[in-house]
Coordinates of C-alpha atoms and ligand atoms in Angstrom, one line a residue:
X6 CA 115.7 84.0 73.9
X7 CA 118.3 82.5 76.3
X8 CA 118.7 78.7 75.9
X9 CA 120.7 76.2 77.9
X10 CA 122.2 73.9 75.3
X11 CA 122.6 71.0 77.7
X12 CA 119.1 70.8 79.3
X13 CA 117.1 72.5 76.5
X14 CA 115.6 74.9 79.1
X15 CA 115.0 78.4 77.8
X16 CA 113.9 81.8 79.0
X17 CA 112.2 84.2 76.6
X18 CA 112.5 87.8 77.4
X19 CA 109.5 89.8 76.3
X20 CA 109.8 93.6 75.8
X21 CA 107.2 96.2 75.0
X22 CA 108.3 99.7 74.0
X23 CA 106.1 102.7 74.5
X24 CA 108.4 105.2 72.9
X25 CA 106.4 108.3 73.4
X26 CA 105.9 107.5 77.1
X27 CA 109.5 106.6 77.9
X28 CA 108.4 103.2 79.0
X29 CA 109.7 99.7 78.4
X30 CA 108.0 96.7 79.7
X31 CA 109.7 93.4 80.4
X32 CA 108.4 90.0 81.2
X33 CA 110.1 86.5 81.1
X34 CA 108.8 83.1 80.0
X35 CA 110.5 80.0 81.3
X36 CA 110.1 76.9 79.0
X37 CA 111.0 73.4 79.8
X38 CA 111.9 71.7 76.5
X39 CA 113.9 69.1 78.3
X40 CA 112.9 65.5 79.0
X41 CA 112.7 66.0 82.7
X42 CA 110.4 67.7 85.1
X43 CA 111.9 70.9 86.6
X44 CA 111.2 72.7 89.9
X45 CA 111.3 76.4 89.3
X46 CA 112.3 78.2 92.4
X47 CA 112.9 81.8 91.3
X48 CA 112.2 83.6 88.0
X49 CA 112.6 87.4 88.1
X50 CA 110.6 89.3 85.5
X51 CA 113.3 91.9 84.9
X52 CA 117.0 92.2 85.8
X53 CA 118.7 95.5 84.8
X54 CA 122.3 96.5 85.3
X55 CA 123.4 100.1 86.1
X56 CA 127.0 101.2 85.7
X57 CA 127.1 102.9 89.1
X58 CA 125.7 102.5 92.6
X59 CA 125.3 106.2 93.3
X60 CA 121.5 106.1 93.6
X61 CA 118.7 106.8 96.0
X62 CA 115.9 104.2 96.3
X63 CA 112.4 105.5 96.8
X64 CA 109.8 103.0 98.0
X65 CA 106.2 103.2 99.2
X66 CA 105.6 101.6 102.6
X67 CA 102.8 101.8 105.2
X68 CA 100.0 99.9 106.9
X69 CA 96.2 99.9 107.2
X70 CA 95.1 103.5 107.6
X71 CA 98.6 104.7 106.5
X72 CA 99.2 103.5 103.0
X73 CA 102.0 104.4 100.6
X74 CA 104.2 106.6 102.7
X75 CA 107.4 107.6 100.8
X76 CA 110.7 106.4 102.0
X77 CA 113.9 107.7 100.3
X78 CA 117.3 106.3 101.2
X79 CA 120.8 106.0 99.7
X80 CA 121.6 102.6 98.2
X81 CA 124.3 100.9 100.2
X82 CA 126.6 98.1 99.2
X83 CA 124.9 94.7 99.3
X84 CA 121.2 94.0 98.6
X85 CA 118.7 96.7 99.2
X86 CA 115.3 95.0 99.2
X87 CA 111.5 95.7 99.2
X88 CA 108.9 93.1 99.1
X89 CA 105.6 91.6 100.2
X90 CA 105.1 88.0 101.5
X91 CA 101.5 88.4 102.6
X92 CA 99.9 86.8 99.5
X93 CA 99.0 90.2 98.3
X94 CA 100.8 93.3 97.0
X95 CA 99.9 94.8 100.3
X96 CA 99.7 97.8 102.6
X97 CA 103.2 97.2 103.9
X98 CA 105.2 97.6 100.7
X99 CA 104.0 98.5 97.3
X100 CA 105.2 96.7 94.1
X101 CA 106.7 100.0 92.9
X102 CA 110.2 101.4 93.3
X103 CA 112.3 104.3 92.0
X104 CA 116.0 104.5 91.5
X105 CA 117.2 108.1 91.1
X106 CA 120.3 110.3 91.2
X107 CA 121.1 111.5 94.7
X108 CA 120.1 115.1 93.7
X109 CA 117.0 114.2 91.7
X110 CA 114.0 116.3 92.7
X111 CA 110.6 116.9 91.2
X112 CA 111.9 118.7 88.2
X113 CA 115.5 117.7 87.7
X114 CA 117.7 114.6 87.5
X115 CA 117.5 111.0 86.3
X116 CA 114.8 108.7 87.7
X117 CA 114.1 105.1 86.8
X118 CA 110.8 103.5 87.9
X119 CA 109.8 99.8 88.3
X120 CA 106.2 98.7 88.7
X121 CA 105.3 95.0 88.8
X122 CA 102.0 94.1 87.2
X123 CA 101.1 91.6 89.9
X124 CA 98.9 91.5 92.9
X125 CA 100.7 88.8 95.0
X126 CA 104.0 88.3 96.7
X127 CA 106.7 90.4 95.1
X128 CA 110.3 91.3 95.6
X129 CA 112.4 94.3 94.4
X130 CA 116.2 94.1 94.9
X131 CA 118.8 96.6 94.1
X132 CA 122.2 95.1 94.7
X133 CA 125.3 97.3 94.7
X134 CA 128.3 95.1 94.1
X135 CA 132.0 95.5 95.0
X136 CA 132.6 97.6 91.9
X137 CA 129.7 99.9 93.0
X138 CA 127.6 98.8 90.1
X139 CA 123.9 98.2 90.6
X140 CA 121.8 95.3 89.6
X141 CA 118.0 95.6 89.9
X142 CA 115.8 92.6 89.9
X143 CA 112.0 92.5 90.3
X144 CA 109.5 89.7 90.2
X145 CA 107.4 87.2 92.2
X146 CA 108.9 86.7 95.7
X147 CA 110.8 83.4 95.7
X148 CA 110.0 82.6 99.3
X149 CA 107.8 79.5 99.4
X150 CA 107.7 79.5 95.6
X151 CA 108.3 76.2 93.9
X152 CA 106.6 75.5 90.6
X153 CA 106.6 72.1 88.9
X154 CA 107.2 72.5 85.2
X155 CA 106.7 69.3 83.2
X156 CA 108.4 68.7 79.9
X157 CA 106.8 70.9 77.2
X158 CA 105.3 73.4 79.8
X159 CA 106.2 77.1 80.3
X160 CA 105.8 79.5 83.2
X161 CA 105.2 83.2 82.6
X162 CA 106.6 85.8 85.0
X163 CA 104.5 89.0 85.2
X164 CA 105.4 92.2 83.4
X165 CA 107.5 95.0 85.0
X166 CA 106.7 98.4 83.7
X167 CA 109.9 100.4 83.6
X168 CA 109.9 104.1 83.0
X169 CA 112.6 106.7 82.7
X170 CA 112.7 110.5 83.2
X171 CA 115.6 112.8 82.7
X172 CA 113.5 115.6 84.2
X173 CA 112.9 114.4 87.7
X174 CA 110.1 112.7 89.6
X175 CA 107.2 114.6 88.1
X176 CA 108.2 113.4 84.6
X177 CA 108.4 109.8 85.9
X178 CA 105.0 110.0 87.5
X179 CA 103.5 111.4 84.3
X180 CA 104.8 108.4 82.4
X181 CA 103.2 106.0 84.9
X182 CA 99.9 107.9 85.0
X183 CA 99.6 107.8 81.2
X184 CA 100.6 104.2 80.8
X185 CA 98.3 103.0 83.6
X186 CA 95.4 105.1 82.2
X187 CA 95.9 104.7 78.5
X188 CA 97.5 101.3 78.1
X189 CA 97.0 99.1 81.2
X190 CA 93.4 99.7 82.3
X191 CA 90.9 97.7 80.2
X192 CA 87.8 99.2 81.8
X193 CA 85.5 101.1 79.5
X194 CA 85.1 103.5 82.4
X195 CA 88.7 104.6 82.4
X196 CA 87.9 107.5 80.1
X197 CA 84.5 108.4 81.5
X198 CA 83.4 110.9 84.0
X199 CA 82.9 109.1 87.3
X200 CA 79.8 109.3 89.4
X201 CA 79.9 111.0 92.8
X202 CA 79.1 108.2 95.2
X203 CA 77.7 108.2 98.8
X204 CA 78.9 105.0 100.6
X205 CA 77.0 103.5 103.5
X206 CA 80.0 102.1 105.4
X207 CA 81.3 104.9 107.6
X208 CA 77.8 106.2 108.6
X209 CA 76.0 102.8 109.1
X210 CA 78.4 99.9 109.1
X211 CA 76.1 96.8 109.5
X212 CA 73.1 98.5 111.0
X213 CA 70.6 99.8 108.4
X214 CA 67.3 99.1 106.8
X215 CA 66.0 100.0 103.4
X216 CA 64.1 103.0 104.6
X217 CA 67.2 104.6 106.2
X218 CA 69.2 103.9 103.1
X219 CA 66.6 105.4 100.8
X220 CA 66.3 108.5 102.9
X221 CA 70.1 108.8 102.8
X222 CA 70.1 108.4 99.0
X223 CA 67.4 111.0 98.6
X224 CA 69.2 113.5 100.8
X225 CA 72.6 112.9 99.2
X226 CA 71.1 113.4 95.7
X227 CA 70.1 116.9 96.8
X228 CA 73.7 117.4 97.8
X229 CA 75.1 116.4 94.4
X230 CA 75.7 112.6 94.7
X231 CA 74.9 110.4 91.6
X232 CA 75.2 107.0 93.1
X233 CA 74.3 105.2 96.4
X234 CA 76.8 102.4 97.3
X235 CA 75.5 99.8 99.7
X236 CA 78.6 98.5 101.4
X237 CA 79.1 95.5 103.7
X238 CA 76.1 93.9 105.5
X239 CA 73.4 93.4 102.8
X240 CA 73.6 89.6 102.4
X241 CA 73.3 86.4 104.4
X242 CA 73.6 86.6 108.2
X243 CA 76.0 89.5 107.9
X244 CA 75.1 91.6 111.0
X245 CA 78.7 91.8 112.1
X246 CA 82.1 90.7 111.0
X247 CA 81.7 87.2 112.3
X248 CA 79.1 85.7 109.9
X249 CA 77.8 85.6 106.4
X250 CA 80.8 86.1 104.2
X251 CA 80.5 83.8 101.2
X252 CA 76.7 83.8 101.1
X253 CA 75.9 86.2 98.3
X254 CA 72.1 86.1 98.9
X255 CA 70.3 89.3 99.9
X256 CA 69.0 89.6 103.5
X257 CA 65.4 90.4 102.9
X258 CA 64.9 91.5 106.5
X259 CA 67.1 94.5 105.7
X260 CA 66.0 94.9 102.0
X261 CA 62.4 93.6 101.6
X262 CA 61.8 92.6 98.0
X263 CA 65.5 92.1 97.4
X264 CA 68.1 94.0 95.5
X265 CA 66.0 94.5 92.4
X266 CA 63.2 96.3 94.4
X267 CA 65.8 98.5 96.2
X268 CA 67.6 99.3 93.0
X269 CA 64.4 100.3 91.3
X270 CA 63.6 102.7 94.1
X271 CA 67.0 104.3 93.7
X272 CA 66.7 104.5 90.0
X273 CA 63.3 106.0 90.3
X274 CA 64.8 108.9 92.3
X275 CA 67.6 109.3 89.7
X276 CA 70.3 107.6 91.8
X277 CA 72.6 104.8 90.5
X278 CA 73.1 101.7 92.6
X279 CA 76.4 100.3 93.8
X280 CA 77.0 97.1 95.8
X281 CA 79.8 95.7 97.9
X282 CA 81.3 92.2 97.6
X283 CA 84.2 90.4 99.2
X284 CA 84.2 87.4 97.0
X285 CA 87.6 85.9 98.0
X286 CA 86.6 85.3 101.7
X287 CA 84.5 83.2 103.9
X288 CA 83.3 83.3 107.5
X289 CA 83.2 79.9 109.2
X290 CA 79.7 80.9 110.3
X291 CA 78.3 80.8 106.8
X292 CA 76.4 78.4 104.6
X293 CA 79.3 78.3 102.2
X294 CA 81.8 77.1 104.8
X295 CA 79.3 74.6 106.3
X296 CA 78.9 73.1 102.8
X297 CA 82.5 73.3 101.7
X298 CA 84.9 73.4 104.7
X299 CA 87.7 72.2 102.4
X300 CA 87.4 75.3 100.1
X301 CA 89.6 77.6 102.2
X302 CA 93.3 77.7 102.6
X303 CA 94.1 75.9 105.8
X304 CA 96.9 73.7 107.0
X305 CA 95.3 70.3 107.8
X306 CA 95.1 69.4 111.5
X307 CA 96.0 72.9 112.6
X308 CA 93.8 75.7 113.8
X309 CA 93.7 78.4 111.1
X310 CA 94.9 81.9 111.7
X311 CA 91.8 84.1 111.5
X312 CA 91.9 87.7 110.6
X313 CA 88.7 89.8 110.9
X314 CA 87.1 86.4 111.7
X315 CA 87.5 85.2 108.2
X316 CA 89.4 82.7 106.1
X317 CA 90.7 83.0 102.5
X318 CA 88.9 80.9 100.0
X319 CA 91.3 78.7 98.1
X320 CA 91.5 80.4 94.7
X321 CA 94.1 77.9 93.5
X322 CA 91.1 75.5 93.1
X323 CA 89.2 75.7 89.8
X324 CA 85.9 74.7 91.5
X325 CA 86.2 77.5 94.0
X326 CA 86.8 80.0 91.2
X327 CA 83.9 78.7 89.2
X328 CA 81.6 79.0 92.3
X329 CA 82.7 82.6 92.9
X330 CA 82.1 83.5 89.3
X331 CA 78.7 82.0 89.2
X332 CA 77.6 83.3 92.7
X333 CA 78.6 86.9 92.0
X334 CA 77.4 86.8 88.4
X335 CA 74.0 85.5 89.6
X336 CA 73.6 88.8 91.6
X337 CA 74.9 91.0 88.8
X338 CA 73.0 89.3 86.0
X339 CA 69.7 90.2 87.6
X340 CA 70.5 93.8 86.6
X341 CA 70.0 97.1 88.3
X342 CA 73.6 97.3 89.6
X343 CA 75.7 100.1 88.2
X344 CA 78.9 99.7 90.3
X345 CA 80.6 97.1 92.4
X346 CA 83.1 97.6 95.2
X347 CA 85.4 94.6 95.3
X348 CA 86.9 94.3 98.8
X349 CA 89.5 92.0 100.2
X350 CA 90.1 92.3 104.0
X351 CA 92.9 90.0 105.2
X352 CA 96.2 88.7 104.2
X353 CA 96.8 85.2 102.9
X354 CA 98.5 82.8 105.3
X355 CA 98.1 79.0 106.2
X356 CA 99.0 78.4 102.6
X357 CA 97.9 74.9 102.1
X358 CA 95.5 73.7 99.4
X359 CA 93.7 70.4 99.9
X360 CA 93.2 70.2 96.2
X361 CA 96.9 69.8 95.3
X362 CA 99.5 67.1 96.5
X363 CA 102.1 68.0 99.1
X364 CA 104.8 68.5 96.5
X365 CA 102.8 71.2 94.7
X366 CA 102.2 73.4 97.8
X367 CA 104.9 75.8 96.6
X368 CA 102.6 76.8 93.8
X369 CA 99.6 77.9 95.8
X370 CA 100.5 81.6 96.4
X371 CA 100.9 82.1 92.7
X372 CA 97.9 79.9 91.7
X373 CA 95.8 82.0 94.1
X374 CA 96.6 85.1 92.1
X375 CA 96.0 83.3 88.7
X376 CA 92.7 82.2 90.1
X377 CA 91.9 85.7 91.1
X378 CA 92.6 87.0 87.6
X379 CA 90.4 84.3 86.1
X380 CA 87.6 85.3 88.4
X381 CA 88.0 88.9 87.5
X382 CA 88.0 88.0 83.8
X383 CA 84.8 86.1 84.4
X384 CA 83.0 88.8 86.3
X385 CA 84.5 92.2 85.5
X386 CA 85.1 91.7 81.8
X387 CA 81.7 90.1 81.3
X388 CA 80.0 93.2 82.8
X389 CA 81.4 96.1 80.8
X390 CA 78.5 98.3 81.8
X391 CA 79.3 98.0 85.5
X392 CA 82.0 100.2 87.1
X393 CA 84.2 98.1 89.4
X394 CA 86.2 99.7 92.2
X395 CA 89.0 97.7 93.9
X396 CA 89.5 97.8 97.7
X397 CA 91.5 95.9 100.3
X398 CA 91.1 97.1 103.9
X399 CA 91.4 100.5 102.3
X400 CA 94.3 100.6 99.9
X401 CA 96.0 97.3 100.6
X402 CA 96.0 96.0 97.0
X403 CA 96.8 99.1 95.0
X404 CA 98.9 97.8 92.1
X405 CA 99.2 97.9 88.3
X406 CA 97.5 94.6 87.7
X407 CA 94.5 95.6 89.8
X408 CA 94.3 98.7 87.7
X409 CA 93.8 96.6 84.6
X410 CA 90.4 95.6 86.0
X411 CA 89.6 98.5 88.3
X412 CA 89.8 102.0 86.9
X413 CA 89.6 103.2 90.5
X414 CA 90.7 101.8 93.9
X415 CA 89.7 102.8 97.4
X416 CA 92.9 104.5 98.6
X417 CA 92.6 104.1 102.4
X418 CA 90.1 103.6 105.2
X419 CA 91.6 106.7 106.7
X420 CA 89.4 109.5 105.5
X421 CA 90.9 112.1 107.7
X422 CA 92.0 114.9 105.3
X423 CA 95.4 115.7 106.8
X424 CA 96.3 112.0 106.8
X425 CA 95.0 111.6 103.3
X426 CA 97.3 114.4 102.1
X427 CA 100.3 112.2 102.8
X428 CA 98.7 109.1 101.5
X429 CA 97.7 110.8 98.2
X430 CA 101.1 112.3 97.9
X431 CA 102.8 108.9 98.0
X432 CA 100.2 107.1 95.9
X433 CA 100.7 109.8 93.1
X434 CA 104.3 108.8 92.5
X435 CA 103.0 105.7 90.6
X436 CA 99.3 105.8 90.2
X437 CA 97.0 108.3 88.4
X438 CA 94.7 110.5 90.3
X439 CA 91.8 109.0 88.2
X440 CA 92.4 105.8 90.1
X441 CA 92.4 107.1 93.6
X442 CA 89.2 106.6 95.6
X443 CA 88.8 109.6 97.9
X444 CA 85.7 110.6 99.9
X445 CA 84.6 113.3 102.3
X446 CA 83.6 111.9 105.7
X447 CA 82.1 113.3 108.9
X448 CA 84.1 115.1 111.7
X449 CA 85.4 114.4 114.2
X450 CA 87.0 111.8 112.0
X451 CA 86.3 108.2 113.2
X452 CA 90.0 107.2 113.0
X453 CA 91.9 110.3 114.1
X454 CA 89.3 112.2 116.1
X455 CA 90.4 115.3 114.1
X456 CA 88.0 118.0 113.0
X457 CA 88.9 120.0 109.9
X458 CA 86.7 122.4 107.8
X459 CA 84.4 121.0 105.2
X460 CA 86.2 122.8 102.4
X461 CA 89.5 121.1 103.4
X462 CA 87.9 117.7 103.4
X463 CA 86.3 118.4 100.0
X464 CA 89.5 119.8 98.4
X465 CA 91.5 116.8 99.7
X466 CA 88.9 114.4 98.3
X467 CA 89.2 116.1 94.9
X468 CA 92.5 114.3 94.7
X469 CA 90.7 111.4 93.2
X470 CA 87.3 110.0 92.4
X471 CA 85.1 112.1 94.6
X472 CA 82.4 110.9 97.0
X473 CA 81.0 110.9 100.5
X474 CA 81.1 108.5 103.6
X475 CA 78.6 110.2 106.0
X476 CA 75.0 110.4 107.0
X477 CA 73.5 113.5 105.4
X478 CA 70.7 113.5 107.9
X479 CA 73.2 114.5 110.5
X480 CA 74.6 117.5 108.6
X481 CA 73.9 121.1 109.5
X482 CA 72.4 123.5 107.0
X483 CA 75.8 125.1 106.5
X484 CA 77.4 121.8 105.8
X485 CA 74.7 120.9 103.3
X486 CA 75.4 124.1 101.4
X487 CA 79.1 123.5 101.3
X488 CA 78.5 119.9 100.3
X489 CA 76.4 120.9 97.3
X490 CA 78.9 123.6 96.4
X491 CA 81.8 121.2 96.3
X492 CA 79.9 118.4 94.5
X493 CA 79.4 121.0 91.8
X494 CA 83.0 122.1 92.0
X495 CA 84.2 118.6 91.5
X496 CA 81.7 118.0 88.7
X497 CA 83.0 121.1 86.9
X498 CA 86.6 120.2 87.2
X499 CA 86.6 116.5 87.1
X500 CA 87.9 116.1 83.5
X501 CA 90.9 118.2 84.5
X502 CA 91.4 116.2 87.6
X503 CA 91.0 112.9 85.8
X504 CA 93.1 113.5 82.7
X505 CA 95.3 116.6 83.5
X506 CA 99.0 116.4 84.1
X507 CA 99.5 116.1 87.8
X508 CA 102.2 118.0 89.8
X509 CA 103.2 117.6 93.4
X510 CA 103.9 121.3 94.3
X511 CA 105.2 120.5 97.7
X512 CA 105.9 117.6 99.9
X513 CA 103.9 117.1 103.1
X514 CA 107.1 115.7 104.7
X515 CA 109.3 118.7 103.8
X516 CA 107.0 121.7 103.7
X517 CA 105.5 122.3 107.1
X518 CA 103.5 125.3 105.9
X519 CA 101.2 123.8 103.2
X520 CA 100.7 120.9 100.9
X521 CA 99.8 121.8 97.3
X522 CA 99.2 120.0 94.1
X523 CA 98.1 121.0 90.6
X524 CA 96.4 119.7 87.5
X525 CA 97.3 121.1 84.1
X526 CA 95.3 120.3 80.9
X527 CA 97.3 118.6 78.2
X528 CA 97.3 121.8 76.1
X529 CA 98.2 123.9 79.3
X530 CA 95.2 126.2 78.7
X531 CA 93.6 125.4 82.1
X532 CA 94.9 124.5 85.5
X533 CA 93.5 123.7 89.0
X534 CA 95.7 124.4 92.0
X535 CA 94.8 122.9 95.4
X536 CA 96.4 123.9 98.7
X537 CA 95.9 122.8 102.3
X538 CA 97.7 124.7 105.0
X539 CA 99.6 122.5 107.5
X540 CA 100.7 124.9 110.1
X541 CA 99.6 128.1 111.6
X542 CA 103.1 129.6 110.8
X543 CA 101.4 130.7 107.6
X544 CA 100.1 133.6 109.7
X545 CA 103.6 135.0 110.0
X546 CA 105.0 135.2 106.5
X547 CA 104.0 135.5 102.9
X548 CA 103.7 132.1 101.4
X549 CA 103.9 131.5 97.6
X550 CA 103.0 128.4 95.7
X551 CA 105.1 128.0 92.7
X552 CA 103.1 126.6 89.8
X553 CA 104.3 124.2 87.1
X554 CA 103.4 123.0 83.7
X555 CA 102.1 126.4 82.4
X556 CA 103.2 128.1 79.2
X557 CA 105.8 130.6 80.5
X558 CA 104.8 133.4 78.0
X559 CA 101.1 133.0 78.2
X560 CA 98.8 134.9 80.6
X561 CA 96.4 133.2 83.0
X562 CA 93.4 134.6 84.8
X563 CA 93.1 133.3 88.3
X564 CA 89.3 132.9 88.8
X565 CA 89.3 133.2 92.5
X566 CA 91.4 136.4 92.8
X567 CA 90.7 138.1 89.4
X568 CA 94.5 138.4 88.9
X569 CA 96.0 138.0 85.4
X570 CA 99.6 136.7 85.7
X571 CA 102.1 135.2 83.2
X572 CA 103.0 131.6 83.3
X573 CA 106.6 132.7 84.1
X574 CA 105.4 134.8 87.1
X575 CA 103.3 131.9 88.4
X576 CA 106.2 129.6 88.1
X577 CA 109.0 131.8 89.4
X578 CA 107.2 134.0 91.9
X579 CA 104.1 131.9 92.5
X580 CA 100.6 132.4 93.8
X581 CA 100.5 134.3 97.0
X582 CA 98.4 132.5 99.6
X583 CA 96.1 134.6 101.8
X584 CA 97.6 135.2 105.2
X585 CA 95.8 134.7 108.6
X586 CA 94.5 131.3 107.8
X587 CA 94.2 128.7 110.6
X588 CA 95.8 125.3 110.3
X589 CA 94.1 123.0 107.7
X590 CA 92.6 125.7 105.7
X591 CA 92.1 124.9 102.0
X592 CA 92.3 127.0 98.8
X593 CA 91.4 126.1 95.3
X594 CA 92.4 128.2 92.3
X595 CA 91.2 127.7 88.7
X596 CA 93.4 129.3 86.1
X597 CA 92.4 129.9 82.5
X598 CA 94.8 130.9 79.7
X599 CA 93.8 134.3 78.2
Ligands
LIG15 C1 87.1 97.6 104.2 C2 86.9 98.7 103.3 O1 88.1 99.4 103.1 C3 85.8 99.6 103.8 O2 85.6 100.7 103.0 C4 84.5 98.8 104.0 O3 84.1 98.4 102.7 C5 84.7 97.6 104.9 N1 85.9 96.8 104.4 C6 83.5 96.7 104.9 O4 83.7 95.6 105.6

C-alpha cells in the first residue's frame, strides 16, 4: 500500500500471480481516508519500469470489417501511445499490447504482454525517457475522466493481465489463451463443445417470416448445424435499422404464436434456438424512447449524434440498468432459448447523463461500463444454461472483460475468408481460438465481392466457433455435400481446436504464398494443420509448412497423405504442400502420433 502521510490518501496495489502460466495481474485501489472530497483525474492500473528502451511495440488496430490488424514498430523516445476514447474498447485499438525485443519472433526472444480487463476507454503508454529506460502505464483513459471520491470512499481501477515469454510470441499467446480460458471466463460453456450455428443475419437481414426461418433451420440441420440463431428484426417495429430498438417484445406478424411457439418448432426438429439482442441501445422511433426520452446519453439542448439511427441508453443510471435486466430476463425466463447474441452497434458519444449533476459528468463513461457489468451479472450469470456470445458491429468489443461473460465473441462482420485470415491472425495474439466467432458465408462475399472455394471458407471458419451465415435453400448440391462434410470435420476436431496449443505458422503479412496455423493437443499426440494459399506463385516452387509443438523424436501419421514422419522432420523440413493449386486453396492435415 502507498500512503500519503499528509492527506491520508492511499493506493493499494493488488497482485495476482499465476506462476505456471507466467502471468501476473495488477490492479490499483485508490482510497480517500482524508477529511475532504477528492477529484480523481487519472489512476493507472499498472505502471512498470524496464531498464532499457530497446523494444518493439506490437498493437492491434483496425476498424469495422477490419479488426485487430497487427502493427509492430520500434519504440521511440517520448510517449508511444495506444488507446480508445469511444466509450468502448473498440475496433480502432484493442486494449492489448506487447513489448518485445527487436529480434523477437514467434519462437525466440523476450515478450511482455499487457491486457486490460476493461471494456471502455483505455490508454496504454510506453514512455522511453532520456536515459532510454521505458515506463509502461495502462489503465482507464484519463480524457474526460473525473471521479468524485468522498471521504471514506475508494475507487478500483481494472486489472491488467501481464504475461511474459522468453520463447517468443507463441509462448506469450499460449499464456494469454490459457489465462482467458481457464481463469478469466466464468461461463460454464467455456469448457464445452460449442454448437454449430446458422445465423439469419447475412441471408435475411430484417426480411423473414417464421416459415422461411423454419425451412432454413430444417435444411441447415441436414447440413450439420445444431442451432438456429434468429438475429436482428424479431421484435417491436424492427423492419429496418430506424425503429424498434429497446422494445424487446416479439413481433407476432413475423413469428405468430411468439418466441415460445417458434422455439418449440425448432426443438421438435432437433435444433437449438438462439436469439439476438442489443440491450444497450434505443431507436428514437420506439416505445421505450417515447416513454423515457431522458434515458439515453444526450447533451441537453443539442441534437444528438446518431449512429445507425440509434442512441446509447444511459447505463450510468440504476433505473435504466434495472429496466434492461428485467426486459431481457422477461424474454429469457419464458424458456426455450439456448443462446443469446449480445450486440452493440455504435460508439458512445454525447456523454451527458441527466441523472447526475454537472460536476459528476466526468464519471459517466466509467459508470456506463460499471452499469454494463451489473446488467451482465443480472442476465448472463443468472442464466448459466444459456450460451452468450458477445458482438459489437462484428468484433468491436473483443476484450478480456467481455470474455469473463462471453466464452465466444463474433470476430468481424467481414466473413470473406482471405480477410478473415488476417483478422484471425491478429486476434490470436491475445485471445483464444475458442473465443473467436467464425462462420462460413455465401459467395460472392457481400462485403468484398470475392468468391473463394467452399473448403477455403470452411477451413478459415474452423479458426473459431464454427457456423454458417447463408441461405441453404440457395446452395447447389455440390455445396451442400461440402457443407455437410466440413460440419462433420469441425465436429470431429473441435476439441483440438478449442483446447489445443495454437501456433501461427506464418504471417499473412510476410508470407505471400500461404497462411498456415496449427493446433497441437496438450500431450502433443495429435495435431491439426490448416493452410490457405495466398498467391498463385505456389505453382512455381515447392512450399513447405514447418510445424511446431510436436515431439521431435516421435513419429506422426499424416492422415491425408498417409506419410509417417518424425516430429523433427515435420519441424525442420516441414509438410510439402501440393503444387499446382490456385490462389485461395485450402489444405487441412490431421496428424496422429504413432
Ligand atoms: C452487427 C453484427 O455484427 C451482425 O452480425 C448483426 O447481428 C447485425 N449487427 C444486426 O443488426
